[in-house]
XYZ file of N, CA and C in Angstrom:
414
model
N 42.143 -106.565 -40.913
C 43.437 -105.484 -39.821
C 44.507 -105.089 -41.210
N 43.863 -104.457 -42.037
C 44.131 -103.323 -43.479
C 42.458 -102.478 -42.799
N 41.953 -102.912 -42.945
C 40.752 -101.912 -42.307
C 40.257 -101.198 -41.014
N 41.573 -101.505 -39.841
C 41.501 -101.047 -38.721
C 42.538 -99.946 -38.584
N 43.756 -100.178 -39.537
C 44.453 -100.053 -40.284
C 43.701 -97.751 -40.545
N 42.520 -98.664 -41.454
C 42.670 -97.436 -43.161
C 41.187 -96.661 -41.368
N 41.024 -97.447 -40.346
C 40.328 -96.187 -39.366
C 41.605 -95.222 -38.581
N 42.129 -96.624 -38.748
C 43.600 -95.973 -37.163
C 43.909 -93.983 -38.488
N 44.769 -93.873 -38.695
C 45.175 -93.378 -40.106
C 44.048 -92.014 -40.374
N 42.869 -93.130 -40.424
C 42.053 -91.242 -40.266
C 41.021 -91.430 -38.863
N 41.272 -91.561 -38.131
C 41.055 -90.513 -37.186
C 42.407 -90.687 -36.815
N 43.865 -90.240 -36.577
C 44.340 -89.711 -36.496
C 44.542 -88.226 -37.423
N 44.612 -88.579 -38.908
C 44.390 -87.486 -39.998
C 43.115 -86.472 -39.264
N 42.024 -87.013 -39.227
C 40.691 -86.229 -38.357
C 41.660 -85.081 -37.375
N 41.902 -86.134 -35.978
C 42.800 -85.068 -35.550
C 44.225 -83.895 -35.694
N 44.309 -84.368 -36.404
C 45.476 -82.543 -36.936
C 44.530 -82.267 -37.357
N 43.801 -82.523 -38.211
C 42.774 -81.547 -39.227
C 42.560 -80.843 -38.748
N 41.277 -80.952 -37.001
C 41.131 -80.476 -36.141
C 41.518 -79.981 -35.538
N 43.393 -79.719 -34.564
C 43.891 -78.731 -33.836
C 44.801 -78.235 -35.448
N 44.792 -78.242 -36.347
C 44.775 -77.067 -37.353
C 43.987 -75.862 -37.667
N 42.673 -76.592 -37.626
C 41.523 -75.500 -37.646
C 40.984 -75.086 -36.335
N 41.541 -75.049 -35.518
C 41.192 -74.963 -33.675
C 42.918 -73.583 -33.404
N 43.405 -73.739 -34.358
C 44.741 -72.410 -34.024
C 44.452 -71.558 -35.013
N 43.410 -71.902 -35.879
C 43.451 -70.787 -37.130
C 42.352 -69.845 -36.264
N 43.065 -67.984 -36.784
C 42.715 -66.647 -35.751
C 41.280 -66.353 -36.879
N 40.903 -66.149 -38.130
C 39.474 -65.284 -38.594
C 38.820 -65.908 -38.724
N 37.711 -65.183 -38.015
C 36.329 -66.341 -38.124
C 36.608 -67.079 -39.060
N 36.659 -65.800 -41.015
C 36.029 -66.279 -42.334
C 36.675 -67.954 -42.353
N 37.809 -67.246 -42.665
C 38.644 -68.568 -42.323
C 38.419 -69.967 -41.782
N 37.647 -69.634 -40.491
C 36.754 -71.464 -39.111
C 35.784 -71.159 -39.904
N 35.069 -70.043 -40.549
C 33.715 -71.029 -40.747
C 34.266 -72.425 -42.335
N 34.820 -71.241 -43.096
C 34.943 -72.331 -44.495
C 36.180 -73.431 -43.955
N 36.664 -73.582 -42.514
C 37.698 -74.935 -42.856
C 37.031 -75.651 -41.925
N 35.526 -75.521 -41.472
C 34.181 -76.046 -40.629
C 34.046 -77.011 -41.940
N 33.245 -76.506 -42.185
C 32.795 -77.040 -43.526
C 33.822 -77.250 -44.602
N 34.327 -77.184 -44.626
C 35.865 -78.024 -45.724
C 35.993 -79.916 -44.771
N 35.689 -78.962 -43.543
C 35.987 -80.936 -42.465
C 35.093 -81.928 -42.398
N 33.468 -81.262 -42.285
C 32.553 -81.783 -43.152
C 32.361 -81.923 -44.441
N 33.121 -82.206 -45.294
C 32.473 -82.154 -46.524
C 33.936 -83.606 -46.662
N 34.865 -83.514 -45.963
C 36.568 -84.315 -46.839
C 36.111 -85.631 -45.947
N 35.981 -85.745 -44.559
C 35.525 -86.351 -43.171
C 34.459 -87.203 -43.487
N 33.368 -86.730 -43.842
C 32.286 -86.528 -43.357
C 31.054 -87.015 -44.543
N 30.092 -85.901 -45.106
C 28.886 -85.930 -45.664
C 29.308 -84.442 -46.473
N 28.131 -83.873 -47.332
C 28.478 -82.198 -47.604
C 28.063 -81.337 -46.048
N 27.473 -80.627 -45.254
C 27.892 -79.062 -44.979
C 26.561 -79.557 -44.689
N 25.838 -79.652 -45.378
C 24.491 -79.767 -44.808
C 23.191 -80.146 -44.625
N 23.732 -80.925 -44.634
C 23.230 -82.335 -44.326
C 22.869 -83.060 -43.040
N 24.506 -82.389 -42.865
C 23.872 -82.403 -41.492
C 23.768 -81.623 -40.187
N 23.782 -80.495 -40.722
C 23.059 -79.081 -39.835
C 20.422 -79.234 -40.443
N 20.456 -79.661 -41.949
C 19.045 -79.437 -42.414
C 18.258 -80.447 -41.565
N 19.092 -81.463 -42.075
C 18.869 -83.099 -41.604
C 18.467 -83.696 -40.029
N 17.546 -84.381 -39.143
C 16.829 -85.000 -38.229
C 17.946 -85.234 -37.835
N 17.858 -85.196 -36.319
C 19.475 -86.510 -35.621
C 18.605 -88.600 -36.166
N 17.380 -88.308 -36.404
C 17.186 -89.399 -37.040
C 18.246 -89.739 -38.337
N 17.113 -88.964 -39.382
C 18.432 -88.517 -40.594
C 19.828 -89.108 -40.849
N 19.988 -87.811 -39.429
C 21.624 -87.531 -39.360
C 22.747 -88.989 -39.009
N 21.684 -89.496 -38.034
C 21.901 -91.394 -37.652
C 21.358 -92.735 -38.183
N 20.715 -92.238 -39.938
C 20.288 -93.109 -40.823
C 22.266 -93.350 -41.425
N 22.678 -91.576 -41.777
C 23.395 -91.880 -43.006
C 24.298 -92.467 -42.258
N 24.519 -93.027 -41.705
C 25.926 -93.300 -41.270
C 25.475 -94.781 -41.463
N 24.768 -95.177 -41.845
C 24.696 -97.070 -42.478
C 25.449 -96.646 -43.769
N 25.857 -96.280 -44.137
C 26.577 -96.096 -45.813
C 27.804 -96.257 -45.265
N 28.455 -96.334 -44.547
C 29.676 -97.585 -43.300
C 29.464 -98.596 -43.367
N 30.701 -99.120 -42.843
C 30.877 -100.239 -42.229
C 31.119 -99.810 -40.803
N 30.860 -101.661 -40.368
C 29.881 -101.167 -39.193
C 32.013 -100.580 -37.985
N 32.239 -100.517 -38.211
C 33.920 -100.668 -37.954
C 34.377 -99.203 -38.049
N 33.456 -98.707 -39.223
C 34.011 -97.477 -39.263
C 32.448 -96.166 -38.386
N 31.494 -96.773 -38.609
C 30.605 -96.007 -37.438
C 30.125 -95.235 -36.697
N 31.049 -95.703 -35.366
C 31.110 -95.507 -33.558
C 32.303 -94.314 -34.669
N 33.488 -94.955 -35.407
C 34.293 -93.193 -35.416
C 33.647 -92.697 -36.135
N 33.308 -92.857 -37.395
C 32.785 -91.573 -38.391
C 31.873 -91.040 -36.896
N 30.828 -91.359 -35.742
C 29.477 -90.419 -35.439
C 30.257 -89.452 -34.464
N 31.663 -90.495 -34.338
C 31.950 -89.493 -32.768
C 33.760 -88.212 -34.138
N 33.589 -88.461 -35.568
C 33.929 -86.805 -35.574
C 32.861 -85.983 -36.036
N 31.489 -86.602 -35.914
C 31.067 -85.494 -36.302
C 30.044 -85.445 -34.786
N 30.748 -85.202 -34.136
C 30.217 -84.795 -32.799
C 31.794 -84.272 -31.729
N 32.876 -84.419 -32.510
C 33.455 -82.946 -32.459
C 33.640 -82.125 -33.368
N 33.214 -82.274 -34.268
C 32.487 -81.002 -35.346
C 31.592 -80.357 -34.322
N 29.997 -80.871 -34.416
C 29.289 -80.491 -33.784
C 29.569 -79.559 -32.776
N 31.131 -79.939 -31.423
C 31.350 -79.610 -31.200
C 32.229 -78.298 -30.866
N 32.910 -78.258 -31.658
C 33.689 -76.963 -31.753
C 33.258 -76.131 -32.452
N 32.480 -76.455 -33.755
C 31.687 -75.378 -34.557
C 30.458 -74.732 -33.640
N 30.563 -75.366 -32.399
C 29.427 -74.558 -31.487
C 29.735 -73.182 -31.228
N 30.899 -73.052 -30.762
C 31.778 -71.451 -30.055
C 31.775 -70.675 -31.699
N 32.055 -71.570 -32.195
C 31.579 -70.394 -33.702
C 30.355 -69.611 -33.289
N 28.975 -70.163 -33.050
C 27.922 -70.085 -33.757
C 27.136 -69.255 -32.490
N 26.506 -68.854 -32.479
C 25.013 -67.300 -31.196
C 24.404 -68.415 -31.542
N 23.477 -67.890 -29.459
C 21.762 -68.727 -29.963
C 20.934 -67.790 -30.464
N 20.797 -69.523 -31.058
C 19.610 -70.826 -31.267
C 20.742 -71.699 -31.773
N 21.605 -71.954 -32.338
C 22.006 -72.325 -33.172
C 23.159 -73.408 -32.890
N 24.499 -72.180 -31.794
C 25.626 -73.123 -30.370
C 24.724 -73.989 -29.590
N 23.424 -73.867 -29.264
C 22.985 -74.856 -28.015
C 22.557 -75.789 -29.168
N 22.010 -75.866 -30.639
C 21.504 -76.874 -31.753
C 23.017 -77.445 -31.303
N 23.350 -76.967 -31.962
C 24.924 -78.246 -32.139
C 25.174 -78.574 -30.918
N 25.573 -78.240 -29.714
C 25.649 -78.819 -28.479
C 25.110 -79.791 -28.637
N 23.864 -79.882 -28.803
C 22.770 -80.715 -28.592
C 22.532 -81.875 -29.008
N 23.227 -81.555 -30.711
C 23.741 -82.372 -31.167
C 24.572 -83.467 -30.876
N 25.081 -82.356 -30.005
C 27.040 -82.838 -30.083
C 27.078 -83.884 -29.187
N 26.123 -83.843 -27.478
C 25.742 -84.159 -26.931
C 24.939 -85.885 -27.377
N 23.888 -85.814 -27.692
C 23.332 -86.896 -28.219
C 24.407 -88.157 -29.106
N 25.011 -87.299 -29.653
C 26.250 -88.400 -30.186
C 27.170 -89.171 -29.492
N 27.671 -87.944 -28.612
C 28.775 -89.300 -26.962
C 27.861 -89.652 -26.360
N 26.885 -89.547 -25.756
C 26.041 -89.981 -25.387
C 25.874 -91.561 -26.044
N 25.094 -91.403 -27.237
C 25.433 -92.659 -27.721
C 26.286 -93.330 -28.359
N 27.163 -92.609 -28.506
C 28.581 -93.626 -28.433
C 29.401 -93.896 -27.422
N 28.937 -92.797 -26.059
C 29.421 -93.257 -25.014
C 28.202 -95.315 -25.059
N 27.607 -95.271 -24.606
C 26.700 -96.263 -24.487
C 26.273 -97.211 -25.320
N 27.750 -97.253 -26.472
C 27.840 -98.019 -28.027
C 29.513 -98.684 -28.035
N 30.080 -97.719 -28.113
C 31.408 -97.737 -28.895
C 32.414 -99.851 -28.371
N 31.607 -99.387 -26.514
C 32.695 -100.082 -25.272
C 32.915 -99.754 -25.381
N 33.542 -98.531 -25.961
C 35.526 -98.569 -24.571
C 34.727 -97.161 -24.135
N 35.510 -97.031 -23.418
C 35.210 -95.931 -22.013
C 36.593 -94.422 -23.241
N 36.236 -93.725 -22.481
C 36.655 -92.161 -22.865
C 36.832 -91.327 -21.563
N 38.183 -90.070 -21.470
C 38.160 -90.277 -19.854
C 37.626 -88.877 -20.943
N 37.930 -88.425 -22.164
C 37.575 -87.068 -23.499
C 36.639 -86.650 -23.446
N 36.292 -88.232 -23.730
C 34.610 -88.177 -24.608
C 34.005 -87.598 -23.244
N 34.155 -87.950 -21.846
C 33.464 -88.206 -21.098
C 33.393 -85.791 -20.634
N 34.672 -86.179 -20.517
C 34.729 -84.827 -20.342
C 33.471 -83.363 -21.042
N 34.029 -84.014 -22.040
C 33.442 -83.115 -23.441
C 31.438 -83.164 -23.004
N 31.296 -84.380 -23.123
C 29.850 -84.827 -21.781
C 29.408 -83.030 -21.292
N 30.450 -83.852 -20.116
C 29.850 -82.935 -18.855
C 30.124 -81.788 -19.410
N 30.693 -81.104 -20.458
C 31.394 -79.336 -20.903
C 30.126 -78.731 -21.397
N 29.695 -80.006 -22.061
C 28.302 -80.220 -22.908
C 26.931 -79.577 -21.325
N 27.170 -80.760 -21.512
C 25.098 -80.480 -20.350
C 26.190 -79.360 -18.900
N 27.596 -79.092 -18.640
C 26.982 -77.777 -17.336
C 27.010 -76.494 -18.512
N 27.700 -76.551 -20.177
C 27.502 -74.936 -21.144
C 25.556 -75.167 -21.406
N 24.436 -75.945 -21.537
C 23.435 -76.190 -21.836
C 22.959 -76.232 -20.984
N 22.724 -75.746 -19.844
C 22.522 -75.612 -18.449
C 22.037 -74.426 -17.411
N 23.695 -73.950 -18.405
C 24.009 -72.520 -17.957
C 24.526 -71.561 -18.651
N 23.408 -71.278 -19.654
C 23.664 -70.670 -21.853
C 24.896 -68.878 -20.653
N 25.142 -69.110 -19.820
C 26.355 -67.585 -19.624
C 27.662 -68.142 -20.268
N 27.934 -69.516 -19.594
C 28.959 -70.139 -19.550
C 29.495 -70.751 -21.188
N 28.123 -70.617 -22.235
C 28.031 -71.200 -24.196
C 29.467 -70.176 -23.675
N 29.238 -68.491 -23.403
C 30.056 -67.930 -23.982
C 31.902 -67.927 -23.389
N 31.880 -68.613 -22.256
C 33.389 -69.241 -22.207
C 33.716 -70.083 -22.906
N 34.982 -70.166 -23.942
C 36.109 -71.571 -23.834
C 36.154 -71.638 -22.909
N 35.859 -73.330 -23.845
C 36.527 -74.254 -22.515
C 37.500 -75.470 -22.424
N 38.757 -74.992 -23.629
C 39.990 -75.347 -23.711
C 40.624 -73.865 -23.727
């Protein structure tokens, strides 16, 4: 029960931090803020950008089983929002990573999430139509 409370607080804190990030206007502020979110909620920023997806997935073994899916979803959300800060080909690479994680979570979480499904569909649309990657989704 204590572990579940911790996870719920962590998710709420992450959601609030992500919302604050989305409200930032300056690109430089957003670039540094996204790096801070990686460090604060997951690990070193570079780890999730230079590692293969197999290595990224392996990195989640350090978390308890209860935390893994939630941490994966945090990373998927970070990839998803960071993609809007990048130009091609980095944008597509981040969207592909987000799609892989969201899809994995969707198959293994046992929880139906309409928000996750919306993001999956949005990513698929953006990857199939490169022009749409220039448009904000929110």
